[in-house]
PDB file of C-alpha atoms and ligand atoms in Angstrom:
ATOM      1  CA  MET A 217       5.064  -5.327 -12.966  1.00  0.00           C
ATOM      2  CA  LEU A 218       6.508  -2.235 -11.259  1.00  0.00           C
ATOM      3  CA  GLU A 219      10.034  -0.425 -12.168  1.00  0.00           C
ATOM      4  CA  VAL A 220      11.029   2.413 -10.667  1.00  0.00           C
ATOM      5  CA  THR A 221      14.284   3.770 -12.052  1.00  0.00           C
ATOM      6  CA  ASP A 222      17.092   6.707 -10.306  1.00  0.00           C
ATOM      7  CA  LEU A 223      13.916   8.411  -8.958  1.00  0.00           C
ATOM      8  CA  ALA A 224      14.381  11.838  -7.242  1.00  0.00           C
ATOM      9  CA  VAL A 225      12.539  14.170  -5.442  1.00  0.00           C
ATOM     10  CA  SER A 226      12.847  17.629  -3.843  1.00  0.00           C
ATOM     11  CA  TYR A 227      10.615  19.694  -1.366  1.00  0.00           C
ATOM     12  CA  GLY A 228      12.246  22.865  -1.922  1.00  0.00           C
ATOM     13  CA  GLY A 229      15.689  22.732  -1.613  1.00  0.00           C
ATOM     14  CA  LEU A 230      15.185  19.270   0.927  1.00  0.00           C
ATOM     15  CA  ARG A 231      15.535  16.220  -1.259  1.00  0.00           C
ATOM     16  CA  ALA A 232      13.432  14.108  -0.033  1.00  0.00           C
ATOM     17  CA  LEU A 233      14.391  11.112  -2.421  1.00  0.00           C
ATOM     18  CA  ALA A 234      17.845  11.146  -3.736  1.00  0.00           C
ATOM     19  CA  GLY A 235      17.862   8.568  -6.837  1.00  0.00           C
ATOM     20  CA  VAL A 236      15.790   5.646  -5.701  1.00  0.00           C
ATOM     21  CA  SER A 237      15.367   2.800  -7.593  1.00  0.00           C
ATOM     22  CA  LEU A 238      13.157  -0.626  -7.107  1.00  0.00           C
ATOM     23  CA  VAL A 239      11.540  -3.657  -8.905  1.00  0.00           C
ATOM     24  CA  VAL A 240       8.449  -5.762  -8.170  1.00  0.00           C
ATOM     25  CA  GLY A 241       8.119  -8.190  -9.748  1.00  0.00           C
ATOM     26  CA  ALA A 242       4.592  -9.969 -10.938  1.00  0.00           C
ATOM     27  CA  GLY A 243       3.267 -11.798  -7.761  1.00  0.00           C
ATOM     28  CA  GLN A 244       6.160 -10.172  -5.763  1.00  0.00           C
ATOM     29  CA  PHE A 245       5.835  -9.090  -2.429  1.00  0.00           C
ATOM     30  CA  VAL A 246       8.176  -6.151  -1.669  1.00  0.00           C
ATOM     31  CA  THR A 247       8.536  -4.137   1.344  1.00  0.00           C
ATOM     32  CA  VAL A 248      10.911  -0.398   2.085  1.00  0.00           C
ATOM     33  CA  VAL A 249      11.341  -0.031   5.500  1.00  0.00           C
ATOM     34  CA  GLY A 250      13.267   2.704   6.062  1.00  0.00           C
ATOM     35  CA  PRO A 251      12.930   5.276   9.594  1.00  0.00           C
ATOM     36  CA  ASN A 252      10.600   8.282   9.818  1.00  0.00           C
ATOM     37  CA  GLY A 253      11.171  10.830   7.314  1.00  0.00           C
ATOM     38  CA  ALA A 254      13.115   8.786   5.015  1.00  0.00           C
ATOM     39  CA  GLY A 255      11.120   9.211   2.223  1.00  0.00           C
ATOM     40  CA  LYS A 256       8.593   6.188   2.581  1.00  0.00           C
ATOM     41  CA  SER A 257       5.349   8.147   1.660  1.00  0.00           C
ATOM     42  CA  THR A 258       7.735  10.267  -0.907  1.00  0.00           C
ATOM     43  CA  LEU A 259       8.069   7.428  -2.730  1.00  0.00           C
ATOM     44  CA  PHE A 260       4.302   5.868  -2.634  1.00  0.00           C
ATOM     45  CA  LYS A 261       3.498   9.749  -3.055  1.00  0.00           C
ATOM     46  CA  THR A 262       5.606   9.819  -6.359  1.00  0.00           C
ATOM     47  CA  ILE A 263       4.844   6.328  -7.457  1.00  0.00           C
ATOM     48  CA  SER A 264       1.207   7.164  -7.308  1.00  0.00           C
ATOM     49  CA  GLY A 265       1.181  10.552  -9.350  1.00  0.00           C
ATOM     50  CA  ILE A 266       0.673  12.831  -6.342  1.00  0.00           C
ATOM     51  CA  VAL A 267       4.282  14.168  -5.835  1.00  0.00           C
ATOM     52  CA  PRO A 268       5.700  14.785  -9.201  1.00  0.00           C
ATOM     53  CA  PRO A 269       9.847  13.936  -9.398  1.00  0.00           C
ATOM     54  CA  THR A 270      12.910  16.162 -10.261  1.00  0.00           C
ATOM     55  CA  ALA A 271      14.166  13.115 -11.848  1.00  0.00           C
ATOM     56  CA  GLY A 272      13.851   9.511 -12.994  1.00  0.00           C
ATOM     57  CA  SER A 273      10.966   7.233 -14.345  1.00  0.00           C
ATOM     58  CA  VAL A 274       8.063   4.652 -13.289  1.00  0.00           C
ATOM     59  CA  ARG A 275       7.336   2.208 -14.995  1.00  0.00           C
ATOM     60  CA  PHE A 276       4.171  -0.137 -14.606  1.00  0.00           C
ATOM     61  CA  GLU A 277       3.568  -3.044 -17.095  1.00  0.00           C
ATOM     62  CA  GLY A 278       5.973  -1.191 -19.289  1.00  0.00           C
ATOM     63  CA  GLU A 279       4.235   1.933 -19.427  1.00  0.00           C
ATOM     64  CA  ASP A 280       5.586   5.109 -18.414  1.00  0.00           C
ATOM     65  CA  LEU A 281       3.409   6.291 -15.281  1.00  0.00           C
ATOM     66  CA  LEU A 282       4.147  10.255 -14.884  1.00  0.00           C
ATOM     67  CA  ALA A 283       3.744  10.556 -18.476  1.00  0.00           C
ATOM     68  CA  MET A 284       0.240   9.569 -19.031  1.00  0.00           C
ATOM     69  CA  PRO A 285      -2.906  11.542 -17.493  1.00  0.00           C
ATOM     70  CA  ALA A 286      -4.134  10.672 -14.011  1.00  0.00           C
ATOM     71  CA  SER A 287      -7.470   9.319 -15.671  1.00  0.00           C
ATOM     72  CA  ARG A 288      -5.795   6.940 -17.463  1.00  0.00           C
ATOM     73  CA  ARG A 289      -3.180   5.927 -14.451  1.00  0.00           C
ATOM     74  CA  ALA A 290      -6.704   5.392 -12.467  1.00  0.00           C
ATOM     75  CA  HIS A 291      -7.281   2.067 -14.582  1.00  0.00           C
ATOM     76  CA  LEU A 292      -4.675   0.646 -14.466  1.00  0.00           C
ATOM     77  CA  GLY A 293      -5.149  -1.465 -11.305  1.00  0.00           C
ATOM     78  CA  ILE A 294      -2.678   0.139  -8.637  1.00  0.00           C
ATOM     79  CA  ALA A 295      -4.462   0.568  -5.406  1.00  0.00           C
ATOM     80  CA  HIS A 296      -3.035   2.631  -2.699  1.00  0.00           C
ATOM     81  CA  VAL A 297      -3.459   3.005   0.790  1.00  0.00           C
ATOM     82  CA  PRO A 298      -2.137   5.911   2.073  1.00  0.00           C
ATOM     83  CA  GLU A 299      -1.009   6.500   5.718  1.00  0.00           C
ATOM     84  CA  GLY A 300      -3.237   6.834   8.282  1.00  0.00           C
ATOM     85  CA  ARG A 301      -6.500   4.715   8.666  1.00  0.00           C
ATOM     86  CA  GLN A 302      -8.030   7.228   5.371  1.00  0.00           C
ATOM     87  CA  VAL A 303     -11.496   6.238   5.315  1.00  0.00           C
ATOM     88  CA  PHE A 304     -14.816   8.538   5.012  1.00  0.00           C
ATOM     89  CA  LYS A 305     -16.100   8.495   8.775  1.00  0.00           C
ATOM     90  CA  ALA A 306     -19.517   9.547   7.883  1.00  0.00           C
ATOM     91  CA  MET A 307     -19.959   6.871   5.637  1.00  0.00           C
ATOM     92  CA  THR A 308     -21.162   3.352   6.365  1.00  0.00           C
ATOM     93  CA  VAL A 309     -18.394   0.661   6.284  1.00  0.00           C
ATOM     94  CA  ARG A 310     -20.351  -0.806   3.284  1.00  0.00           C
ATOM     95  CA  GLU A 311     -20.311   2.495   1.315  1.00  0.00           C
ATOM     96  CA  ASN A 312     -16.436   3.298   1.946  1.00  0.00           C
ATOM     97  CA  LEU A 313     -16.257  -0.643   0.013  1.00  0.00           C
ATOM     98  CA  GLU A 314     -18.042   0.856  -2.726  1.00  0.00           C
ATOM     99  CA  MET A 315     -16.952   4.356  -3.445  1.00  0.00           C
ATOM    100  CA  GLY A 316     -14.509   4.202  -6.302  1.00  0.00           C
ATOM    101  CA  ALA A 317     -13.883   0.704  -6.181  1.00  0.00           C
ATOM    102  CA  TYR A 318     -17.056  -0.281  -7.840  1.00  0.00           C
ATOM    103  CA  PRO A 319     -16.706   1.471 -10.839  1.00  0.00           C
ATOM    104  CA  MET A 320     -13.250   1.014 -11.068  1.00  0.00           C
ATOM    105  CA  ALA A 321     -13.199  -3.212 -10.704  1.00  0.00           C
ATOM    106  CA  GLY A 322     -16.688  -3.363 -12.408  1.00  0.00           C
ATOM    107  CA  ARG A 323     -19.972  -5.392 -10.527  1.00  0.00           C
ATOM    108  CA  HIS A 324     -18.782  -9.059 -11.422  1.00  0.00           C
ATOM    109  CA  ALA A 325     -15.254  -8.387  -9.538  1.00  0.00           C
ATOM    110  CA  TRP A 326     -15.977  -5.909  -6.675  1.00  0.00           C
ATOM    111  CA  VAL A 327     -18.921  -8.766  -5.732  1.00  0.00           C
ATOM    112  CA  ARG A 328     -16.146 -11.174  -5.238  1.00  0.00           C
ATOM    113  CA  MET A 329     -13.673  -8.994  -4.150  1.00  0.00           C
ATOM    114  CA  LEU A 330     -16.732  -7.856  -1.082  1.00  0.00           C
ATOM    115  CA  ASP A 331     -16.716 -11.931  -0.357  1.00  0.00           C
ATOM    116  CA  ARG A 332     -12.891 -12.261   0.155  1.00  0.00           C
ATOM    117  CA  ILE A 333     -12.809  -8.977   2.328  1.00  0.00           C
ATOM    118  CA  HIS A 334     -15.249  -9.701   4.171  1.00  0.00           C
ATOM    119  CA  THR A 335     -13.734 -13.579   4.671  1.00  0.00           C
ATOM    120  CA  LEU A 336     -10.286 -11.558   5.952  1.00  0.00           C
ATOM    121  CA  PHE A 337     -12.266  -8.886   8.169  1.00  0.00           C
ATOM    122  CA  PRO A 338     -15.431 -10.307   9.389  1.00  0.00           C
ATOM    123  CA  ILE A 339     -15.495  -7.483  11.849  1.00  0.00           C
ATOM    124  CA  LEU A 340     -16.459  -5.312   8.032  1.00  0.00           C
ATOM    125  CA  ALA A 341     -18.624  -7.229   7.297  1.00  0.00           C
ATOM    126  CA  GLU A 342     -20.671  -7.499  11.158  1.00  0.00           C
ATOM    127  CA  ARG A 343     -20.369  -3.557  10.901  1.00  0.00           C
ATOM    128  CA  ALA A 344     -21.275  -3.362   7.036  1.00  0.00           C
ATOM    129  CA  GLY A 345     -24.098  -1.135   8.060  1.00  0.00           C
ATOM    130  CA  GLN A 346     -22.572   1.450  10.618  1.00  0.00           C
ATOM    131  CA  PHE A 347     -20.236   4.901   9.866  1.00  0.00           C
ATOM    132  CA  ALA A 348     -17.079   4.330   9.804  1.00  0.00           C
ATOM    133  CA  GLY A 349     -16.443   7.320  12.254  1.00  0.00           C
ATOM    134  CA  THR A 350     -17.835   4.930  14.796  1.00  0.00           C
ATOM    135  CA  LEU A 351     -15.211   2.108  14.526  1.00  0.00           C
ATOM    136  CA  SER A 352     -11.642   1.638  16.275  1.00  0.00           C
ATOM    137  CA  GLY A 353      -8.259   2.659  14.860  1.00  0.00           C
ATOM    138  CA  GLY A 354      -7.922  -0.864  14.176  1.00  0.00           C
ATOM    139  CA  GLU A 355     -10.945  -1.433  12.143  1.00  0.00           C
ATOM    140  CA  GLN A 356     -10.741   1.520  10.391  1.00  0.00           C
ATOM    141  CA  GLN A 357      -7.186   0.260   9.455  1.00  0.00           C
ATOM    142  CA  MET A 358      -9.177  -3.214   7.588  1.00  0.00           C
ATOM    143  CA  LEU A 359     -11.289  -0.501   6.207  1.00  0.00           C
ATOM    144  CA  ALA A 360      -8.973   1.561   4.888  1.00  0.00           C
ATOM    145  CA  ILE A 361      -6.668  -1.809   3.274  1.00  0.00           C
ATOM    146  CA  GLY A 362     -10.464  -3.633   2.310  1.00  0.00           C
ATOM    147  CA  ARG A 363     -11.052   0.263   0.005  1.00  0.00           C
ATOM    148  CA  GLY A 364      -7.903  -0.837  -1.734  1.00  0.00           C
ATOM    149  CA  LEU A 365      -8.574  -4.541  -2.041  1.00  0.00           C
ATOM    150  CA  ALA A 366     -12.634  -3.811  -3.362  1.00  0.00           C
ATOM    151  CA  CYS A 367     -11.212  -2.697  -6.644  1.00  0.00           C
ATOM    152  CA  ALA A 368      -9.362  -5.579  -7.373  1.00  0.00           C
ATOM    153  CA  PRO A 369      -6.346  -4.313  -8.363  1.00  0.00           C
ATOM    154  CA  LYS A 370      -3.192  -5.995  -9.562  1.00  0.00           C
ATOM    155  CA  LEU A 371      -0.235  -3.924  -7.860  1.00  0.00           C
ATOM    156  CA  LEU A 372      -1.669  -3.402  -3.973  1.00  0.00           C
ATOM    157  CA  MET A 373       0.250  -0.136  -2.856  1.00  0.00           C
ATOM    158  CA  LEU A 374       0.302  -0.189   1.308  1.00  0.00           C
ATOM    159  CA  ASP A 375       1.779   2.941   3.336  1.00  0.00           C
ATOM    160  CA  GLU A 376       2.618   2.198   6.705  1.00  0.00           C
ATOM    161  CA  PRO A 377      -0.578   0.078   7.573  1.00  0.00           C
ATOM    162  CA  SER A 378       0.703  -0.527  11.362  1.00  0.00           C
ATOM    163  CA  MET A 379       0.992   3.085  12.325  1.00  0.00           C
ATOM    164  CA  GLY A 380      -0.438   3.656  15.242  1.00  0.00           C
ATOM    165  CA  LEU A 381      -1.857   0.198  16.086  1.00  0.00           C
ATOM    166  CA  ALA A 382      -1.426  -1.969  19.281  1.00  0.00           C
ATOM    167  CA  PRO A 383       1.313  -4.075  18.320  1.00  0.00           C
ATOM    168  CA  ALA A 384      -1.497  -7.388  18.341  1.00  0.00           C
ATOM    169  CA  ILE A 385      -3.851  -5.592  16.358  1.00  0.00           C
ATOM    170  CA  ALA A 386      -0.487  -4.915  13.878  1.00  0.00           C
ATOM    171  CA  ASP A 387       0.122  -8.392  14.009  1.00  0.00           C
ATOM    172  CA  LEU A 388      -3.007  -9.238  13.112  1.00  0.00           C
ATOM    173  CA  ILE A 389      -3.179  -6.759  10.343  1.00  0.00           C
ATOM    174  CA  PHE A 390       0.253  -8.184   8.995  1.00  0.00           C
ATOM    175  CA  ASP A 391      -0.829 -11.858   8.605  1.00  0.00           C
ATOM    176  CA  ARG A 392      -3.960 -10.491   6.443  1.00  0.00           C
ATOM    177  CA  ILE A 393      -1.836  -8.916   4.426  1.00  0.00           C
ATOM    178  CA  SER A 394       0.682 -12.240   4.356  1.00  0.00           C
ATOM    179  CA  GLN A 395      -3.025 -14.508   3.576  1.00  0.00           C
ATOM    180  CA  ILE A 396      -3.721 -12.239   0.706  1.00  0.00           C
ATOM    181  CA  HIS A 397      -0.366 -12.305  -1.138  1.00  0.00           C
ATOM    182  CA  ARG A 398       0.053 -16.370   0.000  1.00  0.00           C
ATOM    183  CA  GLU A 399      -3.794 -17.465  -1.304  1.00  0.00           C
ATOM    184  CA  ASP A 400      -4.760 -14.943  -4.154  1.00  0.00           C
ATOM    185  CA  GLY A 401      -1.246 -14.393  -5.478  1.00  0.00           C
ATOM    186  CA  LEU A 402      -1.921 -10.360  -5.401  1.00  0.00           C
ATOM    187  CA  THR A 403       2.095  -8.291  -6.103  1.00  0.00           C
ATOM    188  CA  ILE A 404       1.833  -6.256  -3.145  1.00  0.00           C
ATOM    189  CA  LEU A 405       4.410  -3.130  -2.466  1.00  0.00           C
ATOM    190  CA  LEU A 406       4.385  -2.437   1.498  1.00  0.00           C
ATOM    191  CA  VAL A 407       6.504   0.409   3.051  1.00  0.00           C
ATOM    192  CA  GLU A 408       6.834   0.019   6.911  1.00  0.00           C
ATOM    193  CA  GLN A 409       8.660   1.570   9.790  1.00  0.00           C
ATOM    194  CA  ARG A 410       8.270  -1.697  11.801  1.00  0.00           C
ATOM    195  CA  VAL A 411      11.328  -3.126  10.360  1.00  0.00           C
ATOM    196  CA  ALA A 412      11.845  -6.909  11.671  1.00  0.00           C
ATOM    197  CA  GLU A 413       8.022  -7.781  11.111  1.00  0.00           C
ATOM    198  CA  ALA A 414       7.706  -6.375   7.351  1.00  0.00           C
ATOM    199  CA  LEU A 415      10.983  -7.620   6.280  1.00  0.00           C
ATOM    200  CA  GLU A 416       9.934 -11.360   7.834  1.00  0.00           C
ATOM    201  CA  LEU A 417       6.841 -11.399   4.853  1.00  0.00           C
ATOM    202  CA  CYS A 418       8.354  -9.941   1.852  1.00  0.00           C
ATOM    203  CA  ASP A 419      10.313 -11.701  -1.104  1.00  0.00           C
ATOM    204  CA  ARG A 420      12.381  -9.225  -1.557  1.00  0.00           C
ATOM    205  CA  GLY A 421      13.168  -5.803   0.932  1.00  0.00           C
ATOM    206  CA  TYR A 422      14.848  -2.251   0.356  1.00  0.00           C
ATOM    207  CA  VAL A 423      15.917  -0.388   3.254  1.00  0.00           C
ATOM    208  CA  LEU A 424      15.594   3.009   2.740  1.00  0.00           C
ATOM    209  CA  GLU A 425      17.482   6.090   4.613  1.00  0.00           C
ATOM    210  CA  THR A 426      17.619  10.111   3.945  1.00  0.00           C
ATOM    211  CA  GLY A 427      16.334   9.259   0.469  1.00  0.00           C
ATOM    212  CA  ARG A 428      18.305   6.568  -0.886  1.00  0.00           C
ATOM    213  CA  ILE A 429      18.396   2.720  -0.698  1.00  0.00           C
ATOM    214  CA  VAL A 430      21.507   1.429   1.586  1.00  0.00           C
ATOM    215  CA  LEU A 431      20.711  -2.389   1.093  1.00  0.00           C
ATOM    216  CA  GLU A 432      18.229  -4.155  -0.778  1.00  0.00           C
ATOM    217  CA  GLY A 433      17.979  -8.142  -1.428  1.00  0.00           C
ATOM    218  CA  PRO A 434      15.522 -11.285  -0.775  1.00  0.00           C
ATOM    219  CA  TYR A 435      14.640 -11.363   3.098  1.00  0.00           C
ATOM    220  CA  GLU A 436      17.721 -14.245   4.344  1.00  0.00           C
ATOM    221  CA  ILE A 437      19.866 -11.791   3.093  1.00  0.00           C
ATOM    222  CA  LEU A 438      18.352  -8.759   5.156  1.00  0.00           C
ATOM    223  CA  ALA A 439      17.631 -10.926   7.778  1.00  0.00           C
ATOM    224  CA  GLY A 440      20.951 -12.088   8.023  1.00  0.00           C
ATOM    225  CA  ASP A 441      22.423  -8.894   8.601  1.00  0.00           C
ATOM    226  CA  ASP A 442      20.857  -8.067  11.743  1.00  0.00           C
TER     227      ASP A 442
HETATM  228  P1  LIG B 768      -1.213  19.422   1.681  1.00  0.00           P
HETATM  229  O1  LIG B 768      -1.779  20.040   0.219  1.00  0.00           O
HETATM  230  O2  LIG B 768      -2.380  18.327   2.346  1.00  0.00           O
HETATM  231  O3  LIG B 768      -1.484  20.628   2.656  1.00  0.00           O
HETATM  232  P2  LIG B 768       1.469  18.909   1.990  1.00  0.00           P
HETATM  233  O4  LIG B 768       1.723  18.107   0.512  1.00  0.00           O
HETATM  234  O5  LIG B 768       1.525  19.913   2.523  1.00  0.00           O
HETATM  235  O6  LIG B 768      -0.653  18.350   1.528  1.00  0.00           O
HETATM  236  O7  LIG B 768       1.741  17.653   3.067  1.00  0.00           O
HETATM  237  C1  LIG B 768       1.901  16.385   2.437  1.00  0.00           C
HETATM  238  C2  LIG B 768       1.856  15.653   3.636  1.00  0.00           C
HETATM  239  O8  LIG B 768       3.594  15.790   3.829  1.00  0.00           O
HETATM  240  C3  LIG B 768       1.155  15.722   4.460  1.00  0.00           C
HETATM  241  O9  LIG B 768       1.132  14.637   5.423  1.00  0.00           O
HETATM  242  C4  LIG B 768       1.932  16.435   5.921  1.00  0.00           C
HETATM  243  O10 LIG B 768       1.626  16.346   6.851  1.00  0.00           O
HETATM  244  C5  LIG B 768       3.575  16.354   5.403  1.00  0.00           C
HETATM  245  N1  LIG B 768       4.093  17.399   5.381  1.00  0.00           N
HETATM  246  C6  LIG B 768       4.124  18.998   4.585  1.00  0.00           C
HETATM  247  N2  LIG B 768       5.038  19.379   4.743  1.00  0.00           N
HETATM  248  C7  LIG B 768       6.355  18.590   5.679  1.00  0.00           C
HETATM  249  C8  LIG B 768       7.338  18.581   5.960  1.00  0.00           C
HETATM  250  N3  LIG B 768       7.827  19.800   6.331  1.00  0.00           N
HETATM  251  N4  LIG B 768       8.080  17.941   6.999  1.00  0.00           N
HETATM  252  C9  LIG B 768       7.615  16.597   6.716  1.00  0.00           C
HETATM  253  N5  LIG B 768       5.732  16.506   6.791  1.00  0.00           N
HETATM  254  C10 LIG B 768       5.537  17.472   6.156  1.00  0.00           C
HETATM  255  P1  LIG B 769       8.384   9.130   5.476  1.00  0.00           P
HETATM  256  O1  LIG B 769       7.674   8.255   4.844  1.00  0.00           O
HETATM  257  O2  LIG B 769       9.793   7.971   5.670  1.00  0.00           O
HETATM  258  O3  LIG B 769       8.464   8.816   7.204  1.00  0.00           O
HETATM  259  P2  LIG B 769       8.552  11.146   4.050  1.00  0.00           P
HETATM  260  O4  LIG B 769       8.751  10.987   2.386  1.00  0.00           O
HETATM  261  O5  LIG B 769       7.212  11.682   4.686  1.00  0.00           O
HETATM  262  O6  LIG B 769       9.221  10.379   5.069  1.00  0.00           O
HETATM  263  O7  LIG B 769       9.466  12.703   4.274  1.00  0.00           O
HETATM  264  C1  LIG B 769      10.885  12.369   3.719  1.00  0.00           C
HETATM  265  C2  LIG B 769      11.320  14.070   3.641  1.00  0.00           C
HETATM  266  O8  LIG B 769      10.421  14.964   3.007  1.00  0.00           O
HETATM  267  C3  LIG B 769      11.319  14.237   5.761  1.00  0.00           C
HETATM  268  O9  LIG B 769      12.718  14.975   5.497  1.00  0.00           O
HETATM  269  C4  LIG B 769      10.041  15.233   5.450  1.00  0.00           C
HETATM  270  O10 LIG B 769      10.499  16.359   6.229  1.00  0.00           O
HETATM  271  C5  LIG B 769      10.051  15.710   3.837  1.00  0.00           C
HETATM  272  N1  LIG B 769       8.678  15.852   3.150  1.00  0.00           N
HETATM  273  C6  LIG B 769       7.695  15.490   2.858  1.00  0.00           C
HETATM  274  N2  LIG B 769       6.670  15.949   3.359  1.00  0.00           N
HETATM  275  C7  LIG B 769       7.164  16.927   2.755  1.00  0.00           C
HETATM  276  C8  LIG B 769       6.458  18.420   2.111  1.00  0.00           C
HETATM  277  N3  LIG B 769       4.988  18.271   1.543  1.00  0.00           N
HETATM  278  N4  LIG B 769       6.568  19.309   2.101  1.00  0.00           N
HETATM  279  C9  LIG B 769       8.320  19.126   2.782  1.00  0.00           C
HETATM  280  N5  LIG B 769       8.661  18.585   3.024  1.00  0.00           N
HETATM  281  C10 LIG B 769       8.149  17.403   3.104  1.00  0.00           C
END
C-alpha cells in the first residue's frame, strides 16, 4: 500500500534521513521506533508532503505521492495524526470530529466512523458538546486519533500518540489502536519512542537511528533481539 524508497531529507546541513526504505502492506500494522531525534517525525512529514525530500520516492497504491498536488493527495485516504495531541481547542469535541473529516469521508462513511469512534472512546461521546481545550491530555490524544479515524482512511499514520501521557493512559491508547487494526483491518503506520509497547503491537517493525534503518523484521525477530 505504502512504499518508501531510499528517502533522504536534510535541514540545511543536517541530514535527518539518510536513505530510508520501508513497506507497509494493505492491512498491516507497521511500527517505526527510535530515540528522540532519530528522524521519525521527519519521515512522517515527508510522507505527508509537509517536508520535501532531497532524494527518494514515496508511493501509495502505486502512485507517486511526492509528485502529485496536495489537493489530490488529500483525497487518497491517508490520515496523519501528528505528534502533540493536535486538536482545535476552541471548538467542541463534535466539531473537531467534523472539521475536515466530513468532506473527506463523505456523509455516509463519516456517520459510520463517528459511531465507531464513540464505541472505541466513549468519553468523546460524553464530552461531545464540550470545548476540546477542557479535555485532559489523554482525552485530547483520543480526540486527535478520532479526527484521523473520522476521515475513514485507508492508512492511519500515528506520530508518537503516547507522548507525554501517563503509562496507564498510553496503554489504553495502544489497546484501542490495536483493536482498530484487529477488528476493522485498518492499515496502520505508527512511530513511537516507547519501543517495547509499540513493537508488541505490530506485524512488522523498523528501528530508526540517526536517520537510518538499523534493524527491521517481524515482531518475533525484533523481540528476540533484546
Ligand atoms: P514552523 O514552520 O511551524 O516554524 P519548523 O519547520 O520550524 O516549523 O519546525 C517543525 C518542527 O520541527 C517543530 O515541531 C519544531 O519544534 C521542530 N524543529 C524545528 N527546528 C528544529 C531543530 N533544529 N531541531 C529539532 N527540532 C526542530
Ligand atoms: P524524531 O521525530 O525521531 O524525534 P525528528 O524527525 O524530529 O526526529 O528530527 C530528526 C533530526 O532533524 C533531529 O536532529 C532534529 O534536530 C532535526 N530537525 C527536525 N526538524 C527540524 C527543522 N524543522 N529544522 C531543522 N532541524 C530539524
